[in-house]
């Protein structure tokens, strides 16, 4: 536990010093550490794991201290109660920083159930959960993330190993020893599939009318959801994985003798074939399907792409030997890692990182994307967390963004000077915007002279708003690919391009200019109910302001 506390302090110190505020003094940072870390972390020593549940990942040394939700709430408490302008200023900085980090949407604690075997996100706040009862049977339930409780559950015959919920959340295809079934999530009626295929993978088509099944021994099946009838499509030596396409249809990654292949799961047609040379493809990692290509891990520890119209080529996406392999998502994305590092989502076409997921999941065991490709469940030994899948890419024509360290609008002139930005109007110096997050390489003042976007060579993006000649900080954000910023601009919202060749839409926070708006932003992000242990160290006034309650 002491290692976690020490690591959290060090990380928080580093992160706080990367933040900026005009006139920020080093003594002010010490004040915040005293307020947040000196009071909160000693309580963590006393409360241990249960006070945070899965908000901290204490048993994974490289994943400790991932608690943005907690620190945002504690900083909100400081902002609401302090009369010291220095404390208030740093509380604001802390909230901005925590809002810039990725958060999970909520969690399911495995200790609530005996043997949670899987979870499938669907809808806005719902998750399908599969859990064993210890007597050889299984339950399927619908879990409400907002209320942090089961809406309902029903017992199914024998042991169930997983499920796939349709994109619109109308039904689930269940998998287990009793064979696949189709569970109507409204009537809770379970229909067995005929014949009783012993399937291990299921993917529901976007239209919700059909599903593809992979049974043991490499057999591919089509399943008509209305009639609950399964029909054979093709057989392969191995069937590794399947992915449902965003525009409809399903692809499967297979092996036949000395060939890997990408197959249309509806017809069994071989779309891509790749020989298996031992000096190119790592034998320990299974290939996965992409929308129009086959992805596999090469001996050079990077992801390779094989398409029908070209030779296999490296994507530039690095895969460490013990990272946990790769998993395909819809819309040209792949997930890498999960064992020794946080899983990271990459754009297959450009090789650019789209951001990390599962940052608060300890001892990660499995990942399961939703059928619509927008969310993912991250199941660990103690909890399952639900994460939005990142994809803030945007297409930008060359020349529309500014790569200049100088910007002029409405009489204002902003000029970068190392890690500062000097502001003047009509030749009169007004202020210096000071920061400690790398050298400013590009900045852009909006046409109306109200907003300024600043990018640094450390991949940090800042936004300020002009309020009566004073530029106030409203956003701190790190580029998902962690590449240096090369250009910034307004299209019309804030957009940045990075050295990886990707362009990103920057999240905005129009109401973050005021303390009330900033707290409202925290209120919108935090979960509505927490456990008794989690709320033990949160003041009642803060609970009321953020509408946080004890879960039923």
PDB file of N, CA and C in Angstrom, residues 24 74 153 163 205 452 491:
ATOM      1  N   UNK A  24       1.429  31.387 -11.714  1.00  0.00           N
ATOM      2  CA  UNK A  24       1.447  30.235 -10.813  1.00  0.00           C
ATOM      3  C   UNK A  24       2.789  30.146 -10.107  1.00  0.00           C
ATOM      4  N   UNK A  74     -12.406  15.455  -5.346  1.00  0.00           N
ATOM      5  CA  UNK A  74     -11.737  16.069  -4.208  1.00  0.00           C
ATOM      6  C   UNK A  74     -11.341  17.517  -4.510  1.00  0.00           C
ATOM      7  N   UNK A 153     -32.218 -10.597 -13.840  1.00  0.00           N
ATOM      8  CA  UNK A 153     -31.368 -11.706 -14.269  1.00  0.00           C
ATOM      9  C   UNK A 153     -32.213 -12.967 -14.329  1.00  0.00           C
ATOM     10  N   UNK A 163     -21.735 -14.114 -24.143  1.00  0.00           N
ATOM     11  CA  UNK A 163     -22.913 -13.670 -24.880  1.00  0.00           C
ATOM     12  C   UNK A 163     -22.521 -12.529 -25.790  1.00  0.00           C
ATOM     13  N   UNK A 205     -24.762  -9.358 -36.779  1.00  0.00           N
ATOM     14  CA  UNK A 205     -24.673  -8.383 -37.861  1.00  0.00           C
ATOM     15  C   UNK A 205     -25.350  -7.079 -37.435  1.00  0.00           C
ATOM     16  N   UNK A 452      -8.102  31.065 -28.015  1.00  0.00           N
ATOM     17  CA  UNK A 452      -6.778  30.768 -28.519  1.00  0.00           C
ATOM     18  C   UNK A 452      -6.462  29.306 -28.243  1.00  0.00           C
ATOM     19  N   UNK A 491     -12.158  24.575 -37.168  1.00  0.00           N
ATOM     20  CA  UNK A 491     -12.830  24.077 -38.378  1.00  0.00           C
ATOM     21  C   UNK A 491     -14.313  23.745 -38.177  1.00  0.00           C
TER      22      UNK A 491
END
